[in-house]
mmCIF file of C-alpha atoms and ligand atoms in Angstrom:
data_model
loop_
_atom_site.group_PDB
_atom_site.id
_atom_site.type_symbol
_atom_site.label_atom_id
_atom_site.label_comp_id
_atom_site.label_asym_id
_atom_site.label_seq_id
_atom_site.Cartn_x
_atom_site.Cartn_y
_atom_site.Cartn_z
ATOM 1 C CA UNK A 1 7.801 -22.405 10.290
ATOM 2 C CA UNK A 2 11.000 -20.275 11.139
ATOM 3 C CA UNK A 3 11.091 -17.016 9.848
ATOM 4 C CA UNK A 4 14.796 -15.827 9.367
ATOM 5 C CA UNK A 5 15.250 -12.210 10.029
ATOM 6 C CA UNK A 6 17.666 -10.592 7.456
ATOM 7 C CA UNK A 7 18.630 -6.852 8.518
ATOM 8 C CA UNK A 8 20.169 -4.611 5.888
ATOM 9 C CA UNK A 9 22.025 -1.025 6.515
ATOM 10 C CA UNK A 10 22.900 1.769 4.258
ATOM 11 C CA UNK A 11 26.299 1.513 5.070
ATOM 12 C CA UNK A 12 26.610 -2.277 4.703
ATOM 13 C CA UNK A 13 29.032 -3.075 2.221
ATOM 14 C CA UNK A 14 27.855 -4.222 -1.504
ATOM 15 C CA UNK A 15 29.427 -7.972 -1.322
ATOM 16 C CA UNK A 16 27.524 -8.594 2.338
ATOM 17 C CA UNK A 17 24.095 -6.902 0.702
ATOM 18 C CA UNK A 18 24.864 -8.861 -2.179
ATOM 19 C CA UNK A 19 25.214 -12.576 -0.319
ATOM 20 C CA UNK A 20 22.040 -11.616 1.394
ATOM 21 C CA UNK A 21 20.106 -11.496 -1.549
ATOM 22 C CA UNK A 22 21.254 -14.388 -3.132
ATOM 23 C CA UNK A 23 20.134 -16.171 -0.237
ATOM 24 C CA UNK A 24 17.056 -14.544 0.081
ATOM 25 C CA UNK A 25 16.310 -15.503 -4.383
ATOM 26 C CA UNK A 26 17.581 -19.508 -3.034
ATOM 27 C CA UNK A 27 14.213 -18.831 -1.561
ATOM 28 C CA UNK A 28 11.884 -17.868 -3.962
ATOM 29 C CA UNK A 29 13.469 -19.932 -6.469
ATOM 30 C CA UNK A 30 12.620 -22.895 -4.321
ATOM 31 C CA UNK A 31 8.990 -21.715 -3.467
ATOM 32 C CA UNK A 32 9.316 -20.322 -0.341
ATOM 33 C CA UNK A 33 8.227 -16.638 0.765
ATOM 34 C CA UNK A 34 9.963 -13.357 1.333
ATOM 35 C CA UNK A 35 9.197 -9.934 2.753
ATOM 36 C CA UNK A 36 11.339 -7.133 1.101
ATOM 37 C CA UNK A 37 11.320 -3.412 1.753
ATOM 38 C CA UNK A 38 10.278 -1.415 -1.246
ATOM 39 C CA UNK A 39 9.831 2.549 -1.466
ATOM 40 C CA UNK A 40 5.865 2.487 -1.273
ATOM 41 C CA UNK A 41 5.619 -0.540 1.538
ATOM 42 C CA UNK A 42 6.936 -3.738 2.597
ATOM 43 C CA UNK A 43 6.226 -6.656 0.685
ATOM 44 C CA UNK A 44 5.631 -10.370 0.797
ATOM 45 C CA UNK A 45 7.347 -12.135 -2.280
ATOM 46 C CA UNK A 46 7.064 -15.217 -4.502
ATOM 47 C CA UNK A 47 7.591 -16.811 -7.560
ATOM 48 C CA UNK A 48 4.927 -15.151 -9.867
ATOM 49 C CA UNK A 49 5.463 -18.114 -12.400
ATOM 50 C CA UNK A 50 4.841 -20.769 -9.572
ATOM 51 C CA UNK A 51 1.069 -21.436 -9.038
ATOM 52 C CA UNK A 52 1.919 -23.056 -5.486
ATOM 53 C CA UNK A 53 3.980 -20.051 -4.230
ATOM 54 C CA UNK A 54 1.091 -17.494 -5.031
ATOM 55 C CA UNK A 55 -0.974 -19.912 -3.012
ATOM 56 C CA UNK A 56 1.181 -19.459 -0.250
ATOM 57 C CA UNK A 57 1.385 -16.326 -0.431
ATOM 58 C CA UNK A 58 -2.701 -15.709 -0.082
ATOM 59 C CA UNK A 59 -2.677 -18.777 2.478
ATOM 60 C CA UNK A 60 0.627 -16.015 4.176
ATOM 61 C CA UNK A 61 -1.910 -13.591 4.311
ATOM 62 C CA UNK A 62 -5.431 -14.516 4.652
ATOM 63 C CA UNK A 63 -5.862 -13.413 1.333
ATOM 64 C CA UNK A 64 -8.843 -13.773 -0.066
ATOM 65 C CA UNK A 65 -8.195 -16.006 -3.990
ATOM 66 C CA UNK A 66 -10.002 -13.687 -6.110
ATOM 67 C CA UNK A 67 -7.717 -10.870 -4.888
ATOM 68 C CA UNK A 68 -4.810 -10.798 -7.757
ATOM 69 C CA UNK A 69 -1.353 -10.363 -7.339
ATOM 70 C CA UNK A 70 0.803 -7.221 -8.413
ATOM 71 C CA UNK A 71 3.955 -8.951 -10.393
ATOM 72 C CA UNK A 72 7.051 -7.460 -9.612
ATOM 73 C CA UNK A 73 9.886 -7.255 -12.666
ATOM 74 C CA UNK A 74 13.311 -5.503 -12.341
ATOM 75 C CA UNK A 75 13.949 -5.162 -16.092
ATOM 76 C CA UNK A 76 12.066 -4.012 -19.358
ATOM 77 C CA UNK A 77 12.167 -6.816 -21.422
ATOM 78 C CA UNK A 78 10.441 -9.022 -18.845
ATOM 79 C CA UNK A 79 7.409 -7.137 -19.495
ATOM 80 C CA UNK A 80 7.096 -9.182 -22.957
ATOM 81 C CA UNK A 81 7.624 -12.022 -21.501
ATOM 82 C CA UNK A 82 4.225 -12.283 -19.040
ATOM 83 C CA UNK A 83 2.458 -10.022 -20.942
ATOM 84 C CA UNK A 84 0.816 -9.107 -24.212
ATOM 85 C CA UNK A 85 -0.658 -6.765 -26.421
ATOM 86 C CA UNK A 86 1.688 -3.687 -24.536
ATOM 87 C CA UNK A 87 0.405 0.022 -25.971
ATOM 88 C CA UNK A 88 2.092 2.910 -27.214
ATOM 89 C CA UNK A 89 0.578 4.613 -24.306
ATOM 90 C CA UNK A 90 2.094 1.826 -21.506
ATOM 91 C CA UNK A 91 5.468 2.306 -23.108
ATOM 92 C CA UNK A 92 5.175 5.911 -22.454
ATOM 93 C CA UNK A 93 4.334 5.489 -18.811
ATOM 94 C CA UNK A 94 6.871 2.793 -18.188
ATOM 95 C CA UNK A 95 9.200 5.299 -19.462
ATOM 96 C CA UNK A 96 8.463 8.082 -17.068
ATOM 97 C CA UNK A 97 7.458 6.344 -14.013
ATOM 98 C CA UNK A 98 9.350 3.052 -14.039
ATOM 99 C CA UNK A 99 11.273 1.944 -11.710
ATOM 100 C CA UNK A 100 8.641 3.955 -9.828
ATOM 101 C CA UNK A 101 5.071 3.449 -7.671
ATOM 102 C CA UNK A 102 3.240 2.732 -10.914
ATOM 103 C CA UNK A 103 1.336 -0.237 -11.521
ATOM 104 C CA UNK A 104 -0.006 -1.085 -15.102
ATOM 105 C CA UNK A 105 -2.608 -3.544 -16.069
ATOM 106 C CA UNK A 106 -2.073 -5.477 -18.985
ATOM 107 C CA UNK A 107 -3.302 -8.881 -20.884
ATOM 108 C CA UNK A 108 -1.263 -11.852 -19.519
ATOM 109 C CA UNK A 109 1.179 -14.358 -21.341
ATOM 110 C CA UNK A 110 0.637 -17.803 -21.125
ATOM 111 C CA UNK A 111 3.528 -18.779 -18.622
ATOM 112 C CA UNK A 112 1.225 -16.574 -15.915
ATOM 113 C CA UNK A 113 -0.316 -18.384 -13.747
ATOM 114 C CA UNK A 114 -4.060 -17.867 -13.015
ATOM 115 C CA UNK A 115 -3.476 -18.703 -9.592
ATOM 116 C CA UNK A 116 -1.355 -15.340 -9.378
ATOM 117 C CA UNK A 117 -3.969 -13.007 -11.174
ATOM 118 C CA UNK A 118 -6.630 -14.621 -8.795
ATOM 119 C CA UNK A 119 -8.459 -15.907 -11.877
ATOM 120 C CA UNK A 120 -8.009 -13.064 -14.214
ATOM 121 C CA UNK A 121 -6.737 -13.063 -17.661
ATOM 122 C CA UNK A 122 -4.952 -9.718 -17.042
ATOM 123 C CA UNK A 123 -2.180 -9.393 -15.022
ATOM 124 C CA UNK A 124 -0.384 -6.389 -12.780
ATOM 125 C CA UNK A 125 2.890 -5.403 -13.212
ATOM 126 C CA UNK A 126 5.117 -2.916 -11.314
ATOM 127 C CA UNK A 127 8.932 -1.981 -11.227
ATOM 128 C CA UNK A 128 9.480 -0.598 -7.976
ATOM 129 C CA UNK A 129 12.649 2.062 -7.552
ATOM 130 C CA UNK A 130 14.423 0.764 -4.116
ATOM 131 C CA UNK A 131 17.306 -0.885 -5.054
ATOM 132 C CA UNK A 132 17.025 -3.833 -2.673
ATOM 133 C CA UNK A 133 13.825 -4.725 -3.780
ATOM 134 C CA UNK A 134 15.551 -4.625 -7.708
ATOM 135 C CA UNK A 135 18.512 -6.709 -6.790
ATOM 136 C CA UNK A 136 16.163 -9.142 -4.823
ATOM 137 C CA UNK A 137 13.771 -9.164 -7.837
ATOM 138 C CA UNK A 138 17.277 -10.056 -10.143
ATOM 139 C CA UNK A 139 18.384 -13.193 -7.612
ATOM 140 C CA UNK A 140 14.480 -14.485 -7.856
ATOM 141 C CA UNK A 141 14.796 -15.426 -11.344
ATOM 142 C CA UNK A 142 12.791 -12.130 -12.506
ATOM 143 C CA UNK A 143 9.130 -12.474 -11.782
ATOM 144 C CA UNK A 144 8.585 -11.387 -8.053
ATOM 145 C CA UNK A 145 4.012 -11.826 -7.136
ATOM 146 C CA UNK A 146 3.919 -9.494 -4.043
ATOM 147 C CA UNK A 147 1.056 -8.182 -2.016
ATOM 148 C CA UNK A 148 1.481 -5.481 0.505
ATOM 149 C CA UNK A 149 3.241 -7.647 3.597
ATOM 150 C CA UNK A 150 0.099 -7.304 6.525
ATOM 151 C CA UNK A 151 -2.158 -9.863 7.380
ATOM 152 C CA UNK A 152 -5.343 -9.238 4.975
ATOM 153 C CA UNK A 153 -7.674 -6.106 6.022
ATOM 154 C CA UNK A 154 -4.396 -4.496 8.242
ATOM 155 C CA UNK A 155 -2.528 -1.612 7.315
ATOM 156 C CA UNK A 156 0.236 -2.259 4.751
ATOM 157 C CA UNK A 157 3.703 -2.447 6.719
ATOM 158 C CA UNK A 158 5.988 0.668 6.411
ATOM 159 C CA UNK A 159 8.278 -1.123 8.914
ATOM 160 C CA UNK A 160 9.847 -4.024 9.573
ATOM 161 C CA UNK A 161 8.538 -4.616 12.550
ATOM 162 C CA UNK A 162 4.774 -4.378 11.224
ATOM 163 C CA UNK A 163 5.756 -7.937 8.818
ATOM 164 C CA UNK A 164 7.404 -9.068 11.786
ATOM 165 C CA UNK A 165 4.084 -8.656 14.002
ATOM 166 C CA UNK A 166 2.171 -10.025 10.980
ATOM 167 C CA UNK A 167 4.313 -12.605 9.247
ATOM 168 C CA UNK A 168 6.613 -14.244 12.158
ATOM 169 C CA UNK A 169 6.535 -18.000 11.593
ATOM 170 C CA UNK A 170 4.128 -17.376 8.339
ATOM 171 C CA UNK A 171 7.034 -17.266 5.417
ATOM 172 C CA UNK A 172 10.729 -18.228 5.262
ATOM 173 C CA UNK A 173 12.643 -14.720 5.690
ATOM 174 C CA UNK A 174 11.876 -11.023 6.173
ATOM 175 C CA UNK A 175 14.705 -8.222 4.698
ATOM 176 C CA UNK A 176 13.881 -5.710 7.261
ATOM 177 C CA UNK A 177 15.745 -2.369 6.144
ATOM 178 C CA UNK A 178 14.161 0.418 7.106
ATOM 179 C CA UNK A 179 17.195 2.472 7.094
ATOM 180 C CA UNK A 180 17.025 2.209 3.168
ATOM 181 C CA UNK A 181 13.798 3.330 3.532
ATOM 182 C CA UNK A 182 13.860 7.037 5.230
ATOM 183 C CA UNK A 183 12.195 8.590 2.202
ATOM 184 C CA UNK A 184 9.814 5.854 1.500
ATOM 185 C CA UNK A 185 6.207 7.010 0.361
ATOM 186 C CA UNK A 186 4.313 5.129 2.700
ATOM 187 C CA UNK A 187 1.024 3.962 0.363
ATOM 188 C CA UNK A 188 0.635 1.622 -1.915
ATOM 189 C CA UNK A 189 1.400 2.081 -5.485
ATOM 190 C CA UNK A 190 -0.763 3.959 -8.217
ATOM 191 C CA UNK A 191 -3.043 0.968 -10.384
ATOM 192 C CA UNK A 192 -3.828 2.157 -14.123
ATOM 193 C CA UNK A 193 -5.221 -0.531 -15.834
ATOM 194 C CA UNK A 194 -4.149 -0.024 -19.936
ATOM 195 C CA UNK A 195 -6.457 -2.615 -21.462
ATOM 196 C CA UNK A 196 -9.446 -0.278 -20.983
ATOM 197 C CA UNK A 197 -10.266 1.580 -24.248
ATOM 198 C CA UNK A 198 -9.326 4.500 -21.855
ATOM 199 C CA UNK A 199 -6.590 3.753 -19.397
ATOM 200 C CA UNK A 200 -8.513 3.635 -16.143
ATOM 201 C CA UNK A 201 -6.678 4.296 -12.642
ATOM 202 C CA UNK A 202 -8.154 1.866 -9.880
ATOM 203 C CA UNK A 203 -6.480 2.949 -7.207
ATOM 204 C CA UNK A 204 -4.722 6.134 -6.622
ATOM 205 C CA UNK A 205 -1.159 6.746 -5.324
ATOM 206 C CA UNK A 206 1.638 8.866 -5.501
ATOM 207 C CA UNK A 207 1.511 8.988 -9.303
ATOM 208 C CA UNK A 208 -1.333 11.242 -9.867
ATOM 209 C CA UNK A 209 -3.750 11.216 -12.677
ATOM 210 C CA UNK A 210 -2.766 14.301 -14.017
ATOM 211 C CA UNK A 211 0.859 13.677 -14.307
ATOM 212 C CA UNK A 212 -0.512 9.918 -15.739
ATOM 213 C CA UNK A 213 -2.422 12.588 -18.439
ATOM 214 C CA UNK A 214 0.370 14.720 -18.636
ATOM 215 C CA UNK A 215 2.222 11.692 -20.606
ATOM 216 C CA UNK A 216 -0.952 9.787 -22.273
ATOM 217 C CA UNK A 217 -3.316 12.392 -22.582
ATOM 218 C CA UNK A 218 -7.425 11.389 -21.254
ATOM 219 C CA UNK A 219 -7.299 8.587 -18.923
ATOM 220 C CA UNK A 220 -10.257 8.033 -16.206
ATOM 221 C CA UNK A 221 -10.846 7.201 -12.284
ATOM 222 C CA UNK A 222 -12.686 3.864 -11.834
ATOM 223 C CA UNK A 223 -15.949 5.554 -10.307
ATOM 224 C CA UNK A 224 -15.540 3.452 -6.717
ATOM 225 C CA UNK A 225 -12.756 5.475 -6.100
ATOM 226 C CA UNK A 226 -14.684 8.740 -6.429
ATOM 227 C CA UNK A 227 -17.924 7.627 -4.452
ATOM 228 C CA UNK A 228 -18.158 6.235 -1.182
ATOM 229 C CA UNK A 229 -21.780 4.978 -1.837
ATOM 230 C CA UNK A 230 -20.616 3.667 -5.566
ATOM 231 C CA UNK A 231 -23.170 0.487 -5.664
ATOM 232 C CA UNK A 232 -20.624 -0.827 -8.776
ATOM 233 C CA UNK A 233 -17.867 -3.301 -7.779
ATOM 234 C CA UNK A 234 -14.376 -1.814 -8.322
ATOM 235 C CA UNK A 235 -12.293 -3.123 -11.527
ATOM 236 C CA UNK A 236 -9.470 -3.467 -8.496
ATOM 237 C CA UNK A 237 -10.611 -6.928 -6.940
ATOM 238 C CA UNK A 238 -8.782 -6.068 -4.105
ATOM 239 C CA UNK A 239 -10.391 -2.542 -3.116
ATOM 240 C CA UNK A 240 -14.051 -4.375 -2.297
ATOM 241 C CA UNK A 241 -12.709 -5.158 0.976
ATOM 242 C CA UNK A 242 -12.849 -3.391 3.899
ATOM 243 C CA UNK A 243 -8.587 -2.463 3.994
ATOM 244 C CA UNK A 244 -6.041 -0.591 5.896
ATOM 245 C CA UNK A 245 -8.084 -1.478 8.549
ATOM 246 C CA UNK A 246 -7.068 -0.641 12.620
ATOM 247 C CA UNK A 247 -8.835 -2.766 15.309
ATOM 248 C CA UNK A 248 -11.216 0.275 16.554
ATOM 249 C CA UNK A 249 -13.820 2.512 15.019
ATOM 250 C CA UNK A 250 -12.230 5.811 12.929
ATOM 251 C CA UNK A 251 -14.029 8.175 11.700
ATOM 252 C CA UNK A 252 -13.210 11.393 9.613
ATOM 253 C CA UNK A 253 -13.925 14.530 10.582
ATOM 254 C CA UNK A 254 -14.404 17.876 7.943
ATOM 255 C CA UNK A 255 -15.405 21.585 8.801
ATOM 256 C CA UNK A 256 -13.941 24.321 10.415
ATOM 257 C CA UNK A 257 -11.175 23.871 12.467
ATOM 258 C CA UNK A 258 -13.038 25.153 15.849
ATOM 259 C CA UNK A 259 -15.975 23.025 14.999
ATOM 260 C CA UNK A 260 -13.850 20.357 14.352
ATOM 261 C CA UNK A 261 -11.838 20.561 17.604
ATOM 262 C CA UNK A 262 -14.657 21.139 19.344
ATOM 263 C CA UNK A 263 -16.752 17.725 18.015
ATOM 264 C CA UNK A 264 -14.212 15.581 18.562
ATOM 265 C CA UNK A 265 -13.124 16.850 22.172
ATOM 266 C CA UNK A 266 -16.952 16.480 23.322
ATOM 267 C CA UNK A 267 -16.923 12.486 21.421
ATOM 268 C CA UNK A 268 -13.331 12.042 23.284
ATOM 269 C CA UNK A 269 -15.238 13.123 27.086
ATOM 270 C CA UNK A 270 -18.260 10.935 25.938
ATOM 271 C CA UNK A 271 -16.187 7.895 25.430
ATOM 272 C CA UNK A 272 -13.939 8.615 28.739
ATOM 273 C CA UNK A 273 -17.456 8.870 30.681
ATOM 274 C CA UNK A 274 -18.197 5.707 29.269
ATOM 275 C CA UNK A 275 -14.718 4.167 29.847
ATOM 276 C CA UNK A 276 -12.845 4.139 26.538
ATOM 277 C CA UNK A 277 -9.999 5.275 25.053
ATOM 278 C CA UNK A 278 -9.682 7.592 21.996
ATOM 279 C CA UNK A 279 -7.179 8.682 19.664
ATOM 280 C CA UNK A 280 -6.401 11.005 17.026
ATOM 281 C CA UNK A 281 -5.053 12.184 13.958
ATOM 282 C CA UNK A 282 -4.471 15.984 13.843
ATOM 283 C CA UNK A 283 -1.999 18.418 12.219
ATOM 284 C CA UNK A 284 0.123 21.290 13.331
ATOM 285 C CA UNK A 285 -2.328 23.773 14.207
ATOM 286 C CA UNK A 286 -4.572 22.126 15.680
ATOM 287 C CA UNK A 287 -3.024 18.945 17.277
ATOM 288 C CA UNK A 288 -2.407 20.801 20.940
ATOM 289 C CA UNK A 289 -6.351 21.374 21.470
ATOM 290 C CA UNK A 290 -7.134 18.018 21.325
ATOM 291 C CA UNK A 291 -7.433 15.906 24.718
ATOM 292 C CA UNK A 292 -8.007 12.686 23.681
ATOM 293 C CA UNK A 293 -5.756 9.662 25.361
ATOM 294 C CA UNK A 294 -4.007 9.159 22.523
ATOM 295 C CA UNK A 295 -2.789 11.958 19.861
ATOM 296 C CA UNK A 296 -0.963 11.644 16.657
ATOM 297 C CA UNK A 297 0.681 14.468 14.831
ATOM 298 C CA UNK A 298 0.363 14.383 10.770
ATOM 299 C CA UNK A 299 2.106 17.684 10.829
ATOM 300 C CA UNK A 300 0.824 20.530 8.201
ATOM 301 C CA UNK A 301 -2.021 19.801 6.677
ATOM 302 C CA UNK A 302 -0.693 21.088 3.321
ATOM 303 C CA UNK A 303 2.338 18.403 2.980
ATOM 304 C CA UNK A 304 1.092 15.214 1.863
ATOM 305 C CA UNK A 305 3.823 13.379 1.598
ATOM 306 C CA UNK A 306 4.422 13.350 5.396
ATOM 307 C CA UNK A 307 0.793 12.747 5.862
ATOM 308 C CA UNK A 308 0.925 9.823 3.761
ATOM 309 C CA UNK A 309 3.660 8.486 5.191
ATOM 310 C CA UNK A 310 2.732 8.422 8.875
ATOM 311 C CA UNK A 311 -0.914 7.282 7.882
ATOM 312 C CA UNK A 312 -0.370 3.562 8.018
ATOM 313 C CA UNK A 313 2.079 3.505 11.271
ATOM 314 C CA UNK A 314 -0.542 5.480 13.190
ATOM 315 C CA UNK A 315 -3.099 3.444 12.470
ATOM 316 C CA UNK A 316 -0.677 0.776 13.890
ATOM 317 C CA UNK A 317 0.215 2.421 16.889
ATOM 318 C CA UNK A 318 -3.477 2.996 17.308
ATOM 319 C CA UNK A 319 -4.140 -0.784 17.830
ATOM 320 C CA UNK A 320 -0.916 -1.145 20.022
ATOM 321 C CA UNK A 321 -2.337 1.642 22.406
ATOM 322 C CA UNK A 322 -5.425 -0.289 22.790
ATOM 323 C CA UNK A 323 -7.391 2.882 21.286
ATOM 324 C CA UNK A 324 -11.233 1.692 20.549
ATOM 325 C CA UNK A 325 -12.270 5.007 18.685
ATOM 326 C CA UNK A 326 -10.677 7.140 16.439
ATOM 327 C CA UNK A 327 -11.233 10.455 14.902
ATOM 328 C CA UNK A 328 -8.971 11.945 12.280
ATOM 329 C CA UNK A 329 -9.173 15.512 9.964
ATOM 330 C CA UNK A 330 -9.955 15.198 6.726
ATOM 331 C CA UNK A 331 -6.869 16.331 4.607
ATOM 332 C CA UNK A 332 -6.919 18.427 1.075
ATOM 333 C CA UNK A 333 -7.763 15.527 -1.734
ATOM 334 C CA UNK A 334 -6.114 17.259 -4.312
ATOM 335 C CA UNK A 335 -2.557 15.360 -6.136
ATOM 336 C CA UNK A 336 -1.414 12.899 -4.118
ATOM 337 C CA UNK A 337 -3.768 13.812 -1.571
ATOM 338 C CA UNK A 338 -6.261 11.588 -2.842
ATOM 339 C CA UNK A 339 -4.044 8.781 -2.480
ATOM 340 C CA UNK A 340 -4.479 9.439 1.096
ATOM 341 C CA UNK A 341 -8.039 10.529 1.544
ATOM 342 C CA UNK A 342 -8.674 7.053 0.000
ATOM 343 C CA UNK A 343 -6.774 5.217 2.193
ATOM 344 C CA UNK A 344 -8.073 6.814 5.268
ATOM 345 C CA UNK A 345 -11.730 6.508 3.720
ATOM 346 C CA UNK A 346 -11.303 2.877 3.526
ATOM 347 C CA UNK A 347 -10.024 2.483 7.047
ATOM 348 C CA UNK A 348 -12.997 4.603 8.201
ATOM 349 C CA UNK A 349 -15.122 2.676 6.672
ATOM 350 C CA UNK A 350 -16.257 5.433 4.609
ATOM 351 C CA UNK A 351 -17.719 7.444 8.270
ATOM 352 C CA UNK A 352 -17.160 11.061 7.834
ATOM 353 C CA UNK A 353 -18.798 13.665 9.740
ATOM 354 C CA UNK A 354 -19.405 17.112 8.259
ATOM 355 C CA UNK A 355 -19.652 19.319 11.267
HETATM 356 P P1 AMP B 401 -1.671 -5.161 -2.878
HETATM 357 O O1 AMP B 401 -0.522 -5.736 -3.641
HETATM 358 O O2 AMP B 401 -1.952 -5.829 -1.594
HETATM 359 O O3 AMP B 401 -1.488 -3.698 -2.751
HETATM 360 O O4 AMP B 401 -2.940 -5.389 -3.770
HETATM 361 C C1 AMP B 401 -2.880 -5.464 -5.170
HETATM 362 C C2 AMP B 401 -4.004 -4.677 -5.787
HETATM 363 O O5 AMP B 401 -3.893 -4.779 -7.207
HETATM 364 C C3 AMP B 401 -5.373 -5.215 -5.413
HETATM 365 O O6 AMP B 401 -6.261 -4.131 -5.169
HETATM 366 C C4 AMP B 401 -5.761 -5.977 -6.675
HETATM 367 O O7 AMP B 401 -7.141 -6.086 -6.805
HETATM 368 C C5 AMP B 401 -5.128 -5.150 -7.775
HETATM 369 N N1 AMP B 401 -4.879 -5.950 -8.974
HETATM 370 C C6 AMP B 401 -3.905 -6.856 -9.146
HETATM 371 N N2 AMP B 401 -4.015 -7.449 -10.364
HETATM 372 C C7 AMP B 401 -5.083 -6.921 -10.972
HETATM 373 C C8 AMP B 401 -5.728 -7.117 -12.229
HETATM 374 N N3 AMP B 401 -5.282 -8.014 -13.107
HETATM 375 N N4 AMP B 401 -6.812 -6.369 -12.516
HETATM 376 C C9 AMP B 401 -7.270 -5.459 -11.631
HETATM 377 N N5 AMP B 401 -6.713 -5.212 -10.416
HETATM 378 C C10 AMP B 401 -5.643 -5.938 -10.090
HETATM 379 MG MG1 MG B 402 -2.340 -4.831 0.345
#
């Protein structure tokens, strides 16, 4: 298959945007695939009402069928319309976070699909803020089933030349515009699942439980998310598998800076002796003691949101360099923070070293 490549700039004009994402709904209206830029990743797109696109779209990505789909809307009232039974409490958090990186689990409406909630009778649901993913959304007829845009167990794209490397010849068009994306957050979205008698968040992200509490008052953390060793399945189908995964071995690393530096320098000469290359992920401080082949720069250790979105790339640029093992600092899991200690976790394969 031919993959058209559709580039988008800030300072393109509305009417040329516009034509672009007409052509782009043609697509998904018809069955086909696209990959659109959103402000937590890229991602690949379908008809969520169409049972063969959502096969396509796991066929896209090596997707296992039992993962489900997060269902992309652009408006309010298409919320009633695949879902049902919507709280008080959901209402509330659509409010504050939507359009935002906030996905809510609900009870699904008939017209869903099974084949795009991977079995389930519940269904996902986000709104995401960028605008070209809510105009793209609009010209798709509404209902937009997208995954993260990576080949399944890679990191999620926060380029467009990640989907290209992954989805080339796979689907019918990728919107690359990463210069609508400077300030993207670089992780996937938050998943609080509201049919629980206590609305339960699956997976963490930039929307943090406390400011989900702030609005709904108790909610919980699905106990995989907490415990590396959990020997429950998550309520997330999609966090069983290994994820965010780069081709080598990472591991974390958490103790005292010296002790820190000093373990991973004496891994780094063990590997050279041995003929293989390492690479890092440091901050600030540190980042200029390490000697290591390869060394990446999350810059102070304190600001997240850089952190988080530099995480994905580097693990990326990781398999690009050819690195075979990996060591990274453990970061402060605090806020959005855990977002990224679970995202790293997962791509470590839950290794951490306390030295
Ligand atoms: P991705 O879009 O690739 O970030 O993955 C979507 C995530 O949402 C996966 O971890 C899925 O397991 C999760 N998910 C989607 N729909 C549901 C659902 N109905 N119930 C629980 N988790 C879901
Ligand atoms: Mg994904």
């Amino acid at each position: 298959m031919e993959t058209q490549i559709v580039t988008i700039t800030s300072s393109e004009p509305k009417e040329s945007v516009d034509r672009k994402l007409m052509r782009a709904g043609e697509i998904i209206k018809r069955g086909g695939l696209v990959a659109f830029p959103t402000e937590t990743v890229y991602g690949l797109g379908g008809d969520a009402l169409n049972p063969e696109a959502s096969g396509r779209i796991y066929a896209a990505k090596g997707r296992p069928s039992d993962n489900p789909l997060i269902v992309h809307i652009a408006e309010m009232e298409m919320l009633d319309r695949i879902t049902r039974n919507i709280s008080d409490k959901a209402r509330r958090l659509a409010d504050a976070f939507w359009p935002g990186p906030l996905t809510m689990i609900f009870d699904k409406s008939d017209i869903v699909p099974r084949q795009t909630t991977g079995g389930l009778d519940t269904i996902a649901v986000r709104m995401p803020s960028h605008s070209i993913a809510l105009e793209f959304i609009r010209q798709s007829g509404g209902f937009v089933a997208a995954p993260s845009a990576n080949i399944s167990g890679r990191p999620s794209p926060t380029a467009a030349k990640y989907v290209i490397q992954d989805m080339n010849g796979r689907i019918d068009m990728i919107i690359s515009a990463d210069d609508i994306r400077t300030d993207a957050i670089g992780l996937e979205s938050t998943i609080v699942d509201m049919t629980a008698d206590i609305p339960t968040i699956l997976r963490p992200g930039y929307i943090t439980q406390e400011m989900i509490s702030r609005r709904i008052g108790e909610t919980d953390m699905d106990v995989t998310i907490l415990s590396a060793d959990s020997q429950q399945a998550p309520k997330a189908p999609g966090m069983k598998y290994r994820h965010y995964a780069p081709k080598g071995e990472l591991v974390i690393v958490e103790g005292e800076p010296d002790k820190v530096v000093e373990y991973i320098n004496e891994q780094t000469r063990i590997h050279r002796q041995n003929g293989e290359r390492t690479g890092i992920i440091g901050t600030d401080r540190l980042i200029s003691k390490y000697e290591a082949d390869v060394v990446k720069n999350a810059g102070d250790k304190n600001d997240t949101s850089v952190i988080a979105r530099r995480l994905y790339t580097f693990l990326r640029e990781f398999d690009d360099e050819k690195v075979e093992y990996m060591y990274s600092e453990a970061f402060n899991g605090d806020g959005f923070g855990q977002a990224v200690m679970n995202r790293l976790l997962k791509a470590a394969g839950h290794k951490i070293i306390k030295v």
